[in-house]
Coordinates of C-alpha atoms and ligand atoms in Angstrom, one line a residue:
M652 CA -4.0 -28.4 -43.0
I653 CA -2.2 -25.4 -44.2
M654 CA 1.0 -25.8 -42.2
S655 CA 3.0 -29.0 -41.6
Q656 CA 3.1 -29.7 -38.0
A657 CA 6.4 -31.5 -38.2
R658 CA 9.3 -29.6 -36.7
V659 CA 12.3 -29.0 -38.9
P660 CA 15.1 -31.2 -37.7
K661 CA 17.1 -29.3 -35.1
S662 CA 20.4 -29.5 -37.0
V663 CA 18.9 -28.0 -40.1
L664 CA 17.2 -25.4 -38.0
L665 CA 20.3 -24.4 -36.2
S666 CA 22.5 -24.2 -39.2
R667 CA 19.9 -22.1 -40.9
L668 CA 19.6 -19.8 -37.9
H669 CA 23.3 -19.7 -37.5
A670 CA 23.9 -18.5 -41.0
R671 CA 21.4 -15.8 -40.3
H672 CA 22.7 -14.6 -37.0
T673 CA 26.3 -14.6 -37.7
S674 CA 25.6 -11.8 -40.1
D675 CA 23.0 -10.2 -37.9
A676 CA 22.4 -6.9 -39.7
G677 CA 18.6 -7.2 -39.0
V678 CA 16.5 -4.2 -38.3
S679 CA 18.8 -3.0 -35.5
G680 CA 21.7 -3.1 -37.9
L681 CA 19.8 -1.0 -40.4
A682 CA 18.6 1.3 -37.7
D683 CA 22.2 2.3 -37.2
S684 CA 22.4 3.4 -40.8
R685 CA 19.8 6.0 -40.3
P686 CA 21.1 9.5 -40.3
G687 CA 21.8 10.5 -36.7
H688 CA 24.4 11.9 -34.5
A689 CA 27.5 9.9 -34.1
A690 CA 27.5 10.7 -30.4
A691 CA 24.0 9.3 -29.9
R692 CA 25.1 6.1 -31.7
V693 CA 28.2 5.8 -29.5
V694 CA 26.0 6.2 -26.4
K695 CA 23.5 3.7 -27.7
L696 CA 26.4 1.2 -28.4
L697 CA 27.9 1.8 -24.9
Y698 CA 24.4 1.3 -23.3
R699 CA 23.9 -1.9 -25.2
R700 CA 27.4 -3.2 -24.2
M701 CA 26.7 -2.2 -20.6
A702 CA 23.4 -4.0 -20.6
A703 CA 25.0 -7.1 -22.1
L704 CA 27.7 -7.0 -19.5
L705 CA 25.2 -6.6 -16.7
A706 CA 23.3 -9.5 -18.1
S707 CA 26.3 -11.7 -18.1
R708 CA 26.2 -14.5 -15.4
A709 CA 29.4 -13.3 -13.8
M710 CA 28.2 -9.7 -13.4
T711 CA 24.9 -10.9 -12.1
M712 CA 26.5 -13.1 -9.6
A713 CA 29.0 -10.4 -8.5
F714 CA 26.2 -7.9 -8.1
T715 CA 24.1 -10.4 -6.2
I716 CA 26.9 -11.3 -3.8
L717 CA 27.8 -7.6 -3.3
A718 CA 24.2 -6.6 -2.6
C719 CA 23.6 -9.5 -0.2
T720 CA 26.8 -9.1 1.6
S721 CA 26.2 -5.4 1.9
V722 CA 22.7 -6.0 3.4
W723 CA 24.1 -8.5 5.8
M724 CA 27.0 -6.2 6.9
A725 CA 24.6 -3.3 7.2
C726 CA 22.4 -5.3 9.6
V727 CA 25.3 -6.5 11.7
L728 CA 26.9 -3.0 11.8
A729 CA 23.5 -1.5 12.7
A730 CA 23.1 -4.0 15.5
A731 CA 26.6 -3.2 16.8
K732 CA 25.9 0.6 16.6
L733 CA 22.6 0.1 18.4
A734 CA 24.4 -1.9 21.1
Q735 CA 27.0 0.9 21.4
L736 CA 24.3 3.5 21.8
S737 CA 22.1 1.5 24.2
G738 CA 25.1 0.4 26.2
E739 CA 26.2 4.0 26.6
E740 CA 22.6 5.0 27.4
A741 CA 22.3 2.3 30.0
S742 CA 25.6 3.5 31.6
R743 CA 24.4 7.1 31.6
A744 CA 21.1 6.0 33.2
S745 CA 22.9 3.9 35.8
A746 CA 25.4 6.7 36.6
T747 CA 22.5 9.2 36.9
A748 CA 20.7 6.8 39.3
L749 CA 23.8 6.3 41.4
S750 CA 24.6 10.0 41.6
G751 CA 21.0 10.4 42.8
D752 CA 21.7 7.9 45.6
V753 CA 24.9 9.7 46.5
L754 CA 23.0 13.0 46.6
A755 CA 20.4 11.5 48.9
S756 CA 23.1 10.2 51.3
V757 CA 25.0 13.5 51.3
E758 CA 21.7 15.4 52.0
R759 CA 20.9 13.0 54.8
I760 CA 24.3 13.7 56.4
A761 CA 24.0 17.5 55.8
G762 CA 20.5 17.4 57.3
R763 CA 21.8 15.7 60.5
V764 CA 24.7 18.2 60.7
D765 CA 22.2 21.1 60.4
E766 CA 20.1 19.5 63.2
V767 CA 23.2 19.4 65.5
F768 CA 23.9 23.1 64.7
N769 CA 20.3 23.9 65.6
D770 CA 20.3 21.8 68.8
L771 CA 23.3 23.7 70.1
A772 CA 22.2 27.1 68.8
V773 CA 18.7 26.8 70.3
M774 CA 18.9 24.5 73.3
G775 CA 22.5 25.5 74.1
A776 CA 21.9 29.2 73.9
E777 CA 21.0 29.6 77.6
L778 CA 23.6 27.1 78.8
P779 CA 27.0 28.2 80.0
R780 CA 29.4 27.3 77.2
C781 CA 31.3 24.1 77.7
G782 CA 29.5 23.6 81.0
E783 CA 28.3 20.2 82.0
A784 CA 24.8 20.7 80.5
D785 CA 26.4 22.0 77.3
L786 CA 28.6 19.0 76.9
A787 CA 25.7 16.7 77.7
L788 CA 23.7 18.4 75.0
M789 CA 26.7 17.9 72.6
H790 CA 26.8 14.2 73.4
R791 CA 23.1 13.8 72.8
S792 CA 23.3 15.6 69.5
Q793 CA 26.2 13.6 68.3
T794 CA 24.0 10.5 68.5
R795 CA 21.8 11.9 65.7
S796 CA 24.0 10.2 63.2
V797 CA 26.7 7.5 63.0
Y798 CA 28.5 9.7 60.5
I799 CA 29.1 12.4 63.2
G800 CA 32.2 11.5 65.2
A801 CA 32.3 14.5 67.6
V802 CA 30.7 17.8 68.5
G803 CA 32.5 20.7 70.1
R804 CA 32.7 24.5 70.6
M805 CA 35.3 26.8 69.2
S806 CA 37.1 29.5 71.1
E807 CA 36.3 32.9 69.7
V808 CA 39.7 34.1 70.9
D809 CA 42.2 31.8 69.2
G810 CA 40.0 29.8 66.8
R811 CA 40.9 26.5 68.5
L812 CA 38.7 23.9 70.0
L813 CA 37.5 24.9 73.4
C814 CA 35.7 21.8 74.4
S815 CA 34.2 18.7 72.7
T816 CA 32.7 15.3 73.1
M817 CA 36.3 13.9 72.5
G818 CA 37.3 14.8 76.0
T819 CA 40.1 17.1 77.4
A820 CA 42.7 15.7 75.0
A821 CA 41.0 17.6 72.2
R822 CA 41.1 20.9 73.9
G823 CA 43.1 23.5 71.9
L824 CA 42.9 21.4 68.7
D825 CA 43.8 23.6 65.8
L826 CA 41.5 23.0 62.7
G827 CA 43.9 24.8 60.5
M828 CA 42.8 27.1 57.6
A829 CA 39.2 26.7 56.5
D830 CA 38.9 25.1 53.0
F831 CA 35.6 26.8 52.2
V832 CA 33.0 29.1 53.6
D833 CA 29.6 28.5 52.3
R834 CA 26.7 31.0 51.9
T835 CA 25.4 30.4 55.4
G836 CA 28.8 31.3 56.8
T837 CA 29.5 27.7 57.7
T838 CA 33.2 27.0 57.3
L839 CA 34.5 23.7 56.1
H840 CA 37.8 22.1 57.2
K841 CA 38.7 19.0 55.2
H842 CA 40.9 16.3 56.6
V843 CA 41.3 17.2 60.2
R844 CA 43.3 14.4 61.8
P845 CA 43.6 14.7 65.6
P846 CA 47.0 13.4 66.5
W847 CA 45.7 11.2 69.3
L848 CA 43.3 9.4 66.9
A849 CA 45.8 7.9 64.6
S850 CA 43.8 7.1 61.5
T851 CA 40.6 9.1 61.9
D852 CA 40.0 11.7 59.3
F853 CA 37.3 14.3 60.0
I854 CA 35.5 16.8 57.9
V855 CA 34.7 19.6 60.3
M856 CA 32.0 22.1 59.8
V857 CA 31.9 25.2 62.0
R858 CA 29.0 27.5 62.3
D859 CA 29.3 30.4 64.9
D860 CA 31.2 28.6 67.7
I861 CA 29.8 25.1 67.0
A862 CA 32.0 22.5 65.4
V863 CA 30.6 19.2 64.0
F864 CA 33.1 16.5 63.2
V865 CA 31.9 14.2 60.4
L866 CA 33.7 10.9 59.9
N867 CA 35.2 11.1 56.5
D868 CA 35.8 7.3 56.2
V869 CA 32.3 6.4 57.1
T870 CA 30.8 8.8 54.5
T871 CA 33.1 7.6 51.8
S872 CA 32.1 4.1 52.7
I873 CA 28.6 5.1 52.0
L874 CA 29.7 6.4 48.6
S875 CA 31.3 3.0 48.0
K876 CA 28.1 1.3 48.9
S877 CA 26.0 3.3 46.4
T878 CA 28.6 3.1 43.6
S879 CA 31.0 0.4 42.7
I880 CA 34.6 -0.2 43.1
D881 CA 35.7 1.2 39.7
A882 CA 33.5 4.3 39.9
A883 CA 34.4 7.7 41.4
S884 CA 31.8 9.6 43.2
G885 CA 31.4 12.5 45.5
A886 CA 29.6 15.7 46.3
F887 CA 30.5 19.4 46.2
S888 CA 28.9 22.7 46.7
R889 CA 27.4 24.4 43.6
H890 CA 29.0 27.7 44.7
G891 CA 32.6 26.5 44.6
G892 CA 34.9 25.2 47.2
P893 CA 36.4 21.7 47.3
M894 CA 34.7 18.4 47.1
V895 CA 33.0 17.7 50.4
F896 CA 33.0 14.0 50.1
H897 CA 34.6 11.9 47.4
R898 CA 36.2 8.7 46.5
G899 CA 38.1 7.5 43.4
D900 CA 39.9 9.4 40.7
F901 CA 38.1 12.1 38.8
D902 CA 38.6 15.5 37.3
P903 CA 36.9 18.1 39.4
E904 CA 37.2 20.7 36.6
G905 CA 35.4 18.4 34.1
I906 CA 32.6 17.9 36.6
R907 CA 32.1 21.6 37.3
A908 CA 32.2 22.2 33.5
L909 CA 29.4 19.6 33.1
L910 CA 27.4 21.5 35.8
R911 CA 27.9 24.8 33.9
S912 CA 26.8 23.2 30.6
G913 CA 23.4 22.3 32.1
A914 CA 23.6 18.7 30.9
Q915 CA 23.2 15.8 33.3
T916 CA 25.7 13.4 31.8
S917 CA 28.8 13.5 29.6
F918 CA 31.0 10.9 28.0
D919 CA 34.3 11.9 26.4
G920 CA 35.3 8.4 25.5
N921 CA 37.4 8.1 28.6
V922 CA 35.1 9.0 31.5
L923 CA 31.4 9.0 31.7
V924 CA 30.1 11.5 34.3
A925 CA 26.6 12.0 35.7
I926 CA 25.7 14.8 38.1
S927 CA 22.7 15.2 40.3
P928 CA 22.3 18.8 41.5
S929 CA 20.1 19.1 44.6
T930 CA 16.9 21.0 44.4
K931 CA 16.9 21.7 48.1
S932 CA 20.5 22.7 48.9
D933 CA 23.7 23.7 47.3
H934 CA 24.9 20.1 46.9
V935 CA 25.7 18.5 43.7
A936 CA 26.5 14.8 43.7
F937 CA 28.4 13.1 40.9
V938 CA 29.4 9.6 39.7
A939 CA 32.2 9.0 37.2
F940 CA 32.5 5.7 35.3
P941 CA 35.7 4.8 33.6
A942 CA 35.4 3.9 29.9
S943 CA 36.0 0.2 30.8
R944 CA 32.6 0.2 32.6
V945 CA 30.8 1.7 29.6
E946 CA 32.6 -0.8 27.4
A947 CA 31.3 -3.7 29.6
A948 CA 27.8 -2.4 29.2
V949 CA 28.2 -2.1 25.5
R950 CA 29.6 -5.7 25.4
N951 CA 26.6 -6.8 27.3
E952 CA 24.2 -5.2 24.8
Q953 CA 26.3 -6.6 21.9
R954 CA 25.9 -10.1 23.3
M955 CA 22.2 -9.7 22.8
L956 CA 21.9 -7.4 19.8
V957 CA 24.7 -8.6 17.5
P958 CA 23.3 -12.2 17.2
L959 CA 19.9 -10.6 16.4
G960 CA 21.6 -8.5 13.8
V961 CA 23.3 -11.6 12.3
V962 CA 20.0 -13.5 12.2
G963 CA 18.1 -10.5 10.8
G964 CA 20.8 -9.8 8.3
T965 CA 20.9 -13.4 7.2
V966 CA 17.1 -13.5 6.7
L967 CA 17.2 -10.2 4.8
A968 CA 20.2 -11.2 2.7
T969 CA 18.5 -14.5 1.9
C970 CA 15.3 -12.8 0.9
L971 CA 17.3 -10.4 -1.3
F972 CA 19.2 -13.2 -2.8
L973 CA 16.1 -15.1 -3.7
L974 CA 14.5 -11.9 -5.1
L975 CA 17.6 -11.1 -7.2
Q976 CA 17.7 -14.6 -8.4
R977 CA 14.1 -14.4 -9.5
M978 CA 14.6 -11.0 -11.0
T979 CA 17.9 -11.6 -12.8
T980 CA 18.3 -15.2 -13.6
M981 CA 15.7 -15.6 -16.3
A982 CA 16.2 -12.1 -17.7
A983 CA 20.0 -12.4 -17.6
A984 CA 19.9 -15.8 -19.4
L985 CA 17.5 -14.3 -21.9
C986 CA 19.8 -11.4 -22.6
R987 CA 22.6 -13.9 -23.2
A988 CA 20.4 -15.9 -25.5
L989 CA 19.0 -13.0 -27.5
P990 CA 21.9 -12.5 -30.0
T991 CA 22.3 -16.3 -30.5
E992 CA 20.4 -18.9 -32.4
R993 CA 18.7 -20.1 -29.3
I994 CA 16.2 -17.4 -29.8
F995 CA 14.1 -17.6 -33.0
M996 CA 10.7 -17.0 -34.3
Y997 CA 7.9 -19.4 -35.1
Y998 CA 5.0 -18.4 -37.2
Q999 CA 1.4 -19.5 -36.8
P1000 CA -0.9 -19.1 -39.8
I1001 CA -3.9 -16.8 -39.7
V1002 CA -6.6 -17.8 -42.2
D1003 CA -9.5 -16.0 -43.8
L1004 CA -12.5 -18.1 -42.7
R1005 CA -14.4 -17.2 -45.9
T1006 CA -11.8 -18.4 -48.3
L1007 CA -9.7 -20.6 -46.0
R1008 CA -6.6 -19.0 -47.4
C1009 CA -3.6 -18.3 -45.2
I1010 CA -3.5 -14.5 -45.3
G1011 CA -0.9 -14.0 -42.6
A1012 CA 1.0 -15.4 -39.7
E1013 CA 1.6 -14.4 -36.1
A1014 CA 5.3 -14.2 -35.2
L1015 CA 5.9 -16.0 -31.9
M1016 CA 9.2 -15.9 -30.2
R1017 CA 10.9 -19.2 -29.2
W1018 CA 13.7 -19.8 -26.7
Q1019 CA 15.4 -23.1 -26.9
Q1020 CA 17.9 -24.0 -24.1
G1021 CA 19.3 -27.4 -24.9
D1022 CA 16.3 -29.6 -25.6
E1023 CA 14.1 -27.4 -23.5
F1024 CA 11.7 -24.8 -24.9
I1025 CA 11.2 -22.0 -22.4
P1026 CA 7.6 -20.8 -22.8
P1027 CA 7.3 -17.1 -23.9
D1028 CA 4.6 -16.5 -21.2
R1029 CA 7.5 -16.9 -18.7
F1030 CA 10.4 -15.2 -20.5
I1031 CA 8.4 -12.3 -21.8
V1032 CA 7.1 -11.5 -18.3
A1033 CA 10.6 -11.9 -16.9
A1034 CA 12.0 -9.5 -19.6
E1035 CA 9.2 -7.0 -18.8
R1036 CA 10.0 -7.2 -15.1
A1037 CA 13.8 -6.8 -15.7
G1038 CA 13.2 -3.9 -18.1
V1039 CA 14.8 -5.6 -21.1
I1040 CA 11.7 -6.2 -23.1
S1041 CA 12.7 -3.5 -25.6
R1042 CA 15.7 -5.6 -26.5
V1043 CA 13.4 -8.7 -27.0
T1044 CA 11.1 -6.7 -29.3
R1045 CA 14.1 -5.3 -31.2
R1046 CA 15.3 -8.8 -31.7
A1047 CA 11.8 -10.1 -32.7
V1048 CA 11.4 -7.4 -35.3
S1049 CA 14.9 -8.1 -36.6
L1050 CA 14.2 -11.8 -36.9
V1051 CA 10.9 -11.1 -38.7
A1052 CA 12.8 -8.9 -41.1
W1053 CA 15.2 -11.7 -41.8
D1054 CA 12.7 -14.5 -41.9
A1055 CA 9.9 -13.0 -43.8
S1056 CA 11.1 -10.3 -46.2
A1057 CA 11.4 -12.5 -49.2
L1058 CA 8.1 -14.2 -48.5
L1059 CA 6.3 -10.9 -48.0
R1060 CA 7.7 -9.5 -51.2
R1061 CA 6.4 -12.5 -53.1
Y1062 CA 3.0 -12.3 -51.5
P1063 CA 1.9 -8.6 -51.2
D1064 CA -1.4 -9.6 -49.6
F1065 CA 0.3 -11.7 -46.9
H1066 CA 1.2 -10.2 -43.5
I1067 CA 3.2 -11.0 -40.4
S1068 CA 1.7 -10.0 -37.0
I1069 CA 4.2 -8.8 -34.5
N1070 CA 3.5 -8.9 -30.7
L1071 CA 4.4 -5.7 -28.8
S1072 CA 4.5 -5.6 -25.0
A1073 CA 3.0 -3.1 -22.6
Q1074 CA 6.4 -1.5 -22.1
D1075 CA 7.0 -1.1 -25.8
L1076 CA 3.9 1.0 -26.0
R1077 CA 4.9 3.0 -22.9
V1078 CA 8.4 3.8 -24.1
G1079 CA 7.3 4.4 -27.7
H1080 CA 10.5 2.9 -29.2
A1081 CA 8.2 0.5 -31.1
V1082 CA 7.4 3.3 -33.6
V1083 CA 11.1 3.8 -34.5
L1084 CA 11.5 0.1 -34.7
L1085 CA 8.6 -0.3 -37.1
Q1086 CA 9.8 2.6 -39.2
D1087 CA 13.2 0.9 -39.5
L1088 CA 11.5 -2.3 -40.4
L1089 CA 9.6 -0.7 -43.3
K1090 CA 12.7 1.2 -44.5
A1091 CA 15.0 -1.8 -44.2
T1092 CA 12.8 -4.3 -46.0
G1093 CA 11.2 -1.8 -48.4
L1094 CA 7.9 -3.5 -47.7
P1095 CA 4.6 -1.7 -47.5
P1096 CA 2.9 -1.2 -44.1
S1097 CA 0.2 -3.6 -45.1
S1098 CA 2.8 -6.4 -44.8
F1099 CA 2.7 -6.1 -41.0
W1100 CA 0.2 -6.1 -38.3
V1101 CA 0.9 -5.3 -34.7
E1102 CA -0.7 -7.1 -31.7
A1103 CA -0.7 -5.6 -28.2
T1104 CA -2.5 -6.7 -25.1
E1105 CA -5.3 -4.7 -23.7
T1106 CA -3.5 -4.2 -20.3
G1107 CA -0.6 -2.6 -22.2
M1108 CA -3.0 -0.1 -23.7
L1109 CA -4.7 0.6 -20.5
E1110 CA -1.6 1.2 -18.5
A1111 CA -0.3 4.3 -20.1
S1112 CA -1.8 7.4 -21.8
E1113 CA 1.4 7.3 -23.9
A1114 CA 0.0 4.0 -25.4
A1115 CA -2.8 5.8 -27.3
K1116 CA -0.3 8.1 -28.9
V1117 CA 2.1 5.3 -29.8
I1118 CA -0.7 3.2 -31.3
A1119 CA -2.0 6.3 -33.2
Q1120 CA 1.5 6.7 -34.7
I1121 CA 1.7 3.1 -35.7
R1122 CA -1.7 3.2 -37.4
G1123 CA -0.7 6.5 -38.9
M1124 CA 2.1 4.6 -40.6
G1125 CA -0.5 2.3 -42.2
I1126 CA 0.2 -0.7 -40.0
R1127 CA -2.9 -2.4 -38.7
V1128 CA -3.2 -2.8 -34.9
A1129 CA -5.0 -5.6 -33.1
V1130 CA -5.9 -5.8 -29.4
D1131 CA -4.6 -9.2 -28.3
D1132 CA -6.2 -11.4 -25.7
F1133 CA -9.4 -9.2 -25.7
G1134 CA -11.8 -10.2 -23.0
T1135 CA -9.1 -11.5 -20.6
G1136 CA -8.4 -8.1 -19.1
Y1137 CA -10.6 -5.2 -18.4
S1138 CA -12.4 -5.3 -21.7
S1139 CA -12.6 -1.6 -21.4
L1140 CA -14.8 0.2 -23.8
A1141 CA -13.1 3.5 -22.9
M1142 CA -9.8 2.0 -24.0
L1143 CA -11.3 0.9 -27.3
D1144 CA -12.7 4.4 -27.8
N1145 CA -9.4 5.9 -26.9
I1146 CA -7.1 3.5 -28.8
R1147 CA -9.2 2.9 -31.9
P1148 CA -7.7 -0.4 -33.0
D1149 CA -8.3 -2.0 -36.3
M1150 CA -9.3 -5.4 -34.9
L1151 CA -9.8 -7.5 -31.8
K1152 CA -8.3 -10.9 -31.2
I1153 CA -10.8 -13.2 -29.4
D1154 CA -8.9 -15.1 -26.8
K1155 CA -8.6 -18.8 -27.2
Q1156 CA -10.3 -19.4 -23.8
F1157 CA -13.5 -17.9 -25.1
V1158 CA -13.2 -19.7 -28.4
A1159 CA -12.9 -22.9 -26.4
T1160 CA -16.4 -22.3 -25.1
I1161 CA -17.9 -22.7 -28.5
V1162 CA -19.0 -26.3 -28.3
D1163 CA -21.1 -27.7 -31.1
G1164 CA -21.8 -24.3 -32.5
G1165 CA -23.2 -22.2 -29.7
A1166 CA -23.8 -23.4 -26.2
G1167 CA -22.1 -21.4 -23.4
C1168 CA -20.4 -18.8 -25.6
E1169 CA -22.1 -15.6 -24.5
V1170 CA -18.7 -13.8 -24.2
V1171 CA -17.8 -14.6 -27.8
M1172 CA -21.2 -13.3 -28.9
A1173 CA -20.7 -10.2 -26.8
I1174 CA -17.2 -9.5 -28.3
I1175 CA -18.5 -10.2 -31.8
A1176 CA -21.4 -7.8 -31.2
L1177 CA -19.1 -5.2 -29.8
S1178 CA -16.6 -5.5 -32.7
K1179 CA -19.4 -5.2 -35.3
S1180 CA -20.8 -2.1 -33.7
L1181 CA -17.4 -0.5 -33.6
G1182 CA -16.6 -1.7 -37.1
L1183 CA -13.6 -3.7 -36.0
D1184 CA -12.3 -6.8 -37.7
M1185 CA -12.0 -10.0 -35.6
V1186 CA -9.3 -12.7 -35.4
A1187 CA -10.4 -15.8 -33.4
E1188 CA -7.5 -17.5 -31.6
G1189 CA -7.2 -21.2 -30.6
V1190 CA -9.6 -22.5 -33.2
E1191 CA -9.3 -26.3 -32.8
T1192 CA -12.5 -27.7 -34.4
Q1193 CA -14.4 -27.3 -37.6
A1194 CA -17.5 -26.6 -35.5
Q1195 CA -15.8 -23.6 -33.9
A1196 CA -14.7 -22.4 -37.3
D1197 CA -18.2 -22.8 -38.7
F1198 CA -19.8 -21.0 -35.8
L1199 CA -17.3 -18.1 -36.0
L1200 CA -17.8 -17.7 -39.8
A1201 CA -21.6 -17.8 -39.4
N1202 CA -21.4 -15.0 -36.8
G1203 CA -19.2 -12.8 -39.0
V1204 CA -15.7 -13.4 -37.6
R1205 CA -13.5 -13.1 -40.6
Y1206 CA -10.1 -14.3 -39.5
A1207 CA -9.0 -17.3 -37.4
Q1208 CA -5.9 -18.9 -36.0
G1209 CA -5.5 -22.2 -34.3
W1210 CA -4.4 -25.8 -34.4
L1211 CA -7.2 -26.6 -36.9
F1212 CA -5.2 -24.5 -39.4
G1213 CA -1.7 -24.9 -38.2
K1214 CA 0.5 -24.9 -35.2
P1215 CA 3.3 -22.3 -34.8
G1216 CA 6.3 -23.5 -36.9
P1217 CA 9.3 -22.2 -38.9
I1218 CA 8.8 -19.7 -41.6
E1219 CA 9.4 -22.3 -44.3
A1220 CA 6.4 -24.3 -43.2
L1221 CA 4.0 -21.4 -44.1
K1222 CA 2.0 -21.7 -47.3
P1223 CA 0.8 -18.1 -48.0
M1224 CA -2.4 -17.5 -49.8
S1225 CA -3.0 -21.2 -50.4
L1226 CA -6.0 -23.1 -49.4
Ligands
G1072 O1 2.2 -19.1 -28.8 P1 2.9 -18.9 -27.6 O2 2.8 -19.9 -26.5 O3 4.3 -18.7 -28.0 O4 2.5 -17.4 -26.9 C1 2.6 -17.1 -25.6 C2 2.5 -15.6 -25.4 O5 3.7 -15.0 -25.6 C3 1.5 -15.0 -26.3 O6 0.5 -14.3 -25.5 C4 2.3 -14.0 -27.1 O7 1.6 -12.8 -27.2 C5 3.6 -13.8 -26.3 N1 4.7 -13.6 -27.2 C6 5.2 -14.5 -28.1 N2 6.2 -14.0 -28.8 C7 6.3 -12.7 -28.4 C8 7.1 -11.5 -28.8 O8 8.0 -11.6 -29.6 N3 6.9 -10.4 -28.1 C9 6.0 -10.3 -27.1 N4 5.9 -9.1 -26.5 N5 5.2 -11.3 -26.8 C10 5.3 -12.5 -27.4
G1073 O1 0.0 -13.9 -28.4 P1 -1.1 -15.0 -28.2 O2 -1.7 -15.0 -26.9 O3 -2.2 -14.7 -29.3 O4 -0.5 -16.4 -28.5 C1 -1.3 -17.4 -28.9 C2 -1.0 -18.6 -28.0 O5 -2.0 -19.7 -28.2 C3 0.3 -19.3 -28.3 O6 0.9 -19.7 -27.1 C4 0.0 -20.4 -29.2 O7 0.9 -21.5 -29.2 C5 -1.3 -20.9 -28.6 N1 -2.2 -21.6 -29.6 C6 -2.3 -21.3 -30.9 N2 -3.3 -22.0 -31.4 C7 -3.8 -22.8 -30.5 C8 -4.9 -23.8 -30.4 O8 -5.6 -24.1 -31.4 N3 -5.2 -24.3 -29.2 C9 -4.5 -24.0 -28.1 N4 -4.8 -24.6 -27.0 N5 -3.5 -23.1 -28.1 C10 -3.2 -22.5 -29.3
MN1074 MN1 -0.5 -12.5 -29.9

């Protein structure tokens, strides 16, 4: 056993680490002494301060709350906006439909009036005017519609009523000035109120000498039936003139302006207007809703959509909260722990199987929170996801410099293996970090090895360049966990590493020197043909060690030789 498996008592460990970290000049400290622009240093410092701030629990919590609340609010507001739009749209549709109904009623009445004109013009042409037969014809024609209150003939001499279905009392009735003359020459008299019919209000249409009295009240009651109490409605001629029929309050100019604009509906925030121009006649019908009616429709939609928005927003905000928790909690806690003694390095011996001497050690980061050790598999992945892995690597290199400088100076043939992550290779800051390490410690490049996983090398074309630079410095590079990823030959050809680390899961298949270890054999064969050194990981038994040595694997690491432990437990170059 090369390394003692006993852990150093925690109090000793912590005081040792504390002494080291309170004066943390490490590699990062020395990196700052490199010649460089002061401005760049300030930016770097600010960046680090910001990152630390963002990593603080309060900031993370504040950001999480802000993000989740924003998402929730956005959903609710979107639902409210949607309700507004769809309530308005529903009101427009209902006003348009109602104005269509009004138009249909108006055209029906206009059609009947036309029939009366035709009856009298055609059938009455041969009859003596205002004779018995003529009057009988008028009476018959009047029954064409309940909206028609009377039919009569006008005197061509004084423009007064000559005779009508209203009897002799109506003779000589003055219709007053015409309100409008349409394109067919039909004149329109609004509000004719014969004095002997107290409350009856007629709209009278006169064509040639025929007068048709339309009951205004009956027609407006039709408008009331098709629309509702708070809506205004009516009809007018496209070519000007007054409203023929109408009820309620409205702005005739606004309605005509809408007709001119070519749009079917308008809503100015106060009144919603829909018009239906006839395709058969001059008539245009309209319906105007007050804002209160639109608001009621919006409220109706809101009752349905806002709760949906609240539910959707709550679900989304909860998902976001959980996601942010997952993303930030571990990484944020790690960032807080990084500059403290809670983060430290353990070292696992690497032996030369031929001499059984401890020729190096792999530096493995440890994170201790209270009595709990958080496994690096978890926090390294979390740091990679949160984009803070470069800080972890910087810290790891800094700790190695502190821990191992003296040891490495004493044993020039000894080395420390440093793990790099995929992102370190992608960003390329690892090169600067390692240059700093050599400068700061004054150690030769042979004192350090670098381990990087195959996936990291595959992911970026940048990786090949970074690895070439590291090897160019004279630092040896090992492919970690080889065989667990793609085991890509193209990658090996591209990267040209110095050695492969055979993953412990394959080493575990070496039982009693051989059975079931085809992958190990394949990796060994591949390494030999490429001229690569090999480090077997997870060697637990003598049989595995014997097998590996017999098959030309030079280096090994595993519980058989020593578990990861503090630097003091290493016994370099000893048997
Ligand atoms: O021996 P241990 O359980 O600590 O290793 C778990 C994994 O964590 C290993 O695959 C190792 O590569 C990784 N790991 C340990 N320390 C570091 C480190 O400092 N940097 C990186 N990138 N990975 C590390
Ligand atoms: O970075 P890498 O994947 O090489 O890290 C090696 C991992 O294997 C570490 O988590 C280390 O604790 C673990 N380990 C080291 N030696 C042994 C061993 O002999 N057996 C087992 N099961 N695990 C080991
Ligand atoms: Mn490793």
